[in-house]
Each structure stands twice: as C-alpha cells, then as structure tokens.
Amino acid sequence: GDSVTQMEGPVTLSEEAFLTINCTYTATGYPSLFWYVQYPGEGLQLLLKATKADDKGSNKGFEATYRKETTSFHLEKGSVQVSDSAVYFCALSDRGFGNEKLTFGTGTRLTIIP
Amino acid sequence: DSGVTQTPKHLITATGQRVTLRCSPRSGDLSVYWYQQSLDQGLQFLIQYYNGEERAKGNILERFSAQQFPDLHSELNLSSLELGDSALYFCASSVSRDIQGADTQYFGPGTRLTVL
C-alpha cells in the first residue's frame, strides 16, 4: 500500500537558518503530494501541494518539488523564522474514486530559536 | 480559519461510554473525511463520505461508525470506549471532483477525546 517516510525529528534551528525536511513516498498509482503544518493546539493547514512530476509547490517561502525519479518531495525554506516552529507532515493522496484519502508521514517537529 | 467546524472541542468520558463527534464541512464541499491522531499511531484515515454515501474506509474499528446527513454535516460515533481511543479526531472536507490531481482537503480544528 501507499506510505510516506519523513525525516525523523525533532529539528532545532537558529533563526535565518536553511531548512530541509526530507520526505519520500511509495505509491502504487500516481499520487498528489502535500505538506501540511500543525501549529500548537491547532488543526492541520495545507502549506503547499504538487500534483504531477516536476511540479514545484510554494507558499510562505517554503518550497517542495515533486521528484518522480527519486519518489521524493523534500520541504525547503531559505531562512526560517521563530513563527515557523510547528509540526510538519508530508502526505500523499492517490487519484480516482475512493482513493482520495491522505496517507501521512509521522511528522517532523521543528523548533526555531531566536 | 479553514471553514470546517467541529464540535465539541474537548470531550472527557469514561471507558465503556459512547460519544458523538460532529463536523460541518466547508460550503460546497461534498466529501467529509475523518482522521485520528494519536501519539502511537500518528495520523490515520478512518472513513470518507461523499454526498451522503460511504466512499472509502480505512483503519476504522467496528465500534466506530459514521454518517453524513442530507445537509452534508457528518457525525462520528464512538462506542464501548477504551483508554486507547483517547486521541485527537479531525474532520476534513473537499470538493471531490474526480479529476486528475487530488483535491485539497481542509481540516477542522479537531476534537480532543480523553477516555478515563
């Protein structure tokens, strides 16, 4: 079945550091890929998504590129801020009737220190 | 604000009891999904309803059931509760258009269930 493997956390960085959170996937079909973020005490918010190979999703300075050849969707940000502290989830969704469920990675807790 | 509402926000109950969690999807969304977030299992898909009909089922226990009503709101019923059912339960909704590229799922704030 489908699965998502995420970089183990927690990750602690200094403000303005470069961020990479690795994500690889296994899917039988041709999935869409997502990054969701969960701030303390809140629900999940979509951060970015990509629906086909070589697509780049971007939002709030975060980027991720859908790499079919390496089955990866790594999250990057050039300069993190304290407000980026949260838990980040990589997820995939297959296509077609009845296959829309999201399969999530384990989540990576990110803490940014001033 | 995602536009998805969930009630109640917190629920504390005892083992063996039954509870109902409620979800109202975003206006215009036909699909409702339920997910469970726990420390040991992570985020797991439970069940999806589309326009009142069950569309997909995940790792949902037989003690759990759901339905989607004509106004598209959904309820998740959990019965014979056990300590291990303590978790955060999220509802999400999407348009669900069945075209190339999965629709974005928008998540509610969750219901935190504590079973004592």
XYZ file of C-alpha atoms in Angstrom, chain A:
114
model
C 0.000 0.000 0.000
C 0.870 3.663 -0.046
C 3.314 5.015 2.515
C 5.222 8.184 3.378
C 8.576 8.292 5.133
C 9.597 11.517 6.762
C 12.803 12.741 8.299
C 12.873 11.983 11.991
C 12.628 14.902 14.338
C 12.744 16.931 16.330
C 14.687 19.529 14.371
C 16.051 22.626 16.079
C 17.469 25.506 14.051
C 18.526 29.064 14.652
C 16.539 31.872 13.114
C 17.526 32.601 9.461
C 18.985 29.104 9.004
C 18.237 26.984 5.916
C 15.656 24.261 6.397
C 15.276 20.910 4.685
C 12.818 18.242 5.811
C 13.121 15.065 3.770
C 10.101 13.142 2.541
C 9.964 10.052 0.339
C 6.935 8.076 -0.689
C 5.765 4.733 -2.011
C 2.594 4.614 -4.052
C 1.001 2.177 -6.451
C -0.572 4.915 -8.519
C 0.454 8.421 -9.488
C -0.255 10.436 -6.353
C -0.565 14.080 -5.483
C 1.802 15.238 -2.751
C 1.208 17.645 0.101
C 2.882 19.341 3.017
C 0.626 20.199 5.940
C 1.632 22.194 9.019
C 0.211 21.914 12.520
C 0.800 24.805 14.910
C 0.493 24.137 18.653
C -3.101 23.479 19.666
C -4.440 23.823 16.135
C -5.610 21.682 13.257
C -3.696 20.931 10.080
C -3.230 23.625 7.479
C -2.201 22.996 3.902
C 1.209 24.509 3.315
C 1.750 23.516 -0.324
C 0.992 20.797 -2.825
C 2.090 19.361 -6.175
C 0.026 17.176 -8.459
C 2.476 15.921 -11.087
C 6.150 15.207 -11.645
C 8.478 18.241 -11.623
C 5.741 20.476 -10.205
C 7.003 22.858 -7.536
C 4.655 23.830 -4.734
C 5.432 27.020 -2.849
C 3.919 29.109 -0.089
C 5.183 31.496 2.615
C 8.791 30.988 1.495
C 8.533 27.182 1.648
C 9.088 25.099 -1.479
C 8.940 21.434 -2.455
C 9.444 19.777 -5.835
C 7.707 16.547 -6.902
C 10.549 14.227 -7.952
C 9.151 11.066 -9.526
C 12.577 9.562 -10.262
C 13.558 9.654 -6.587
C 9.972 9.426 -5.209
C 10.671 12.446 -3.045
C 9.030 15.713 -2.009
C 11.513 17.448 0.280
C 10.441 20.653 2.022
C 12.851 23.607 1.960
C 12.974 27.177 3.205
C 15.871 29.524 2.773
C 15.567 31.490 6.013
C 13.373 30.236 8.847
C 11.654 32.387 11.445
C 10.573 31.706 15.006
C 6.965 31.701 13.764
C 7.767 28.611 11.612
C 8.002 26.479 14.753
C 5.392 23.756 14.255
C 4.957 20.119 13.242
C 5.223 19.454 9.507
C 3.527 16.495 7.819
C 4.233 15.142 4.369
C 1.245 13.373 2.809
C 0.076 11.781 -0.410
C -3.278 11.181 -1.995
C -3.940 8.823 -4.823
C -6.324 9.545 -7.653
C -9.725 8.333 -8.584
C -12.914 7.285 -6.918
C -12.427 6.107 -3.364
C -8.686 6.776 -3.329
C -8.660 10.341 -2.105
C -7.647 9.624 1.481
C -4.459 11.232 2.730
C -1.617 8.985 3.847
C 0.621 10.888 6.237
C 4.196 10.645 7.359
C 4.976 10.631 11.062
C 5.505 14.381 11.243
C 8.630 16.429 11.972
C 8.634 18.819 14.905
C 10.541 21.994 14.046
C 11.708 24.469 16.671
C 13.347 27.737 15.676
C 15.358 29.547 18.319
C 15.999 33.311 18.133
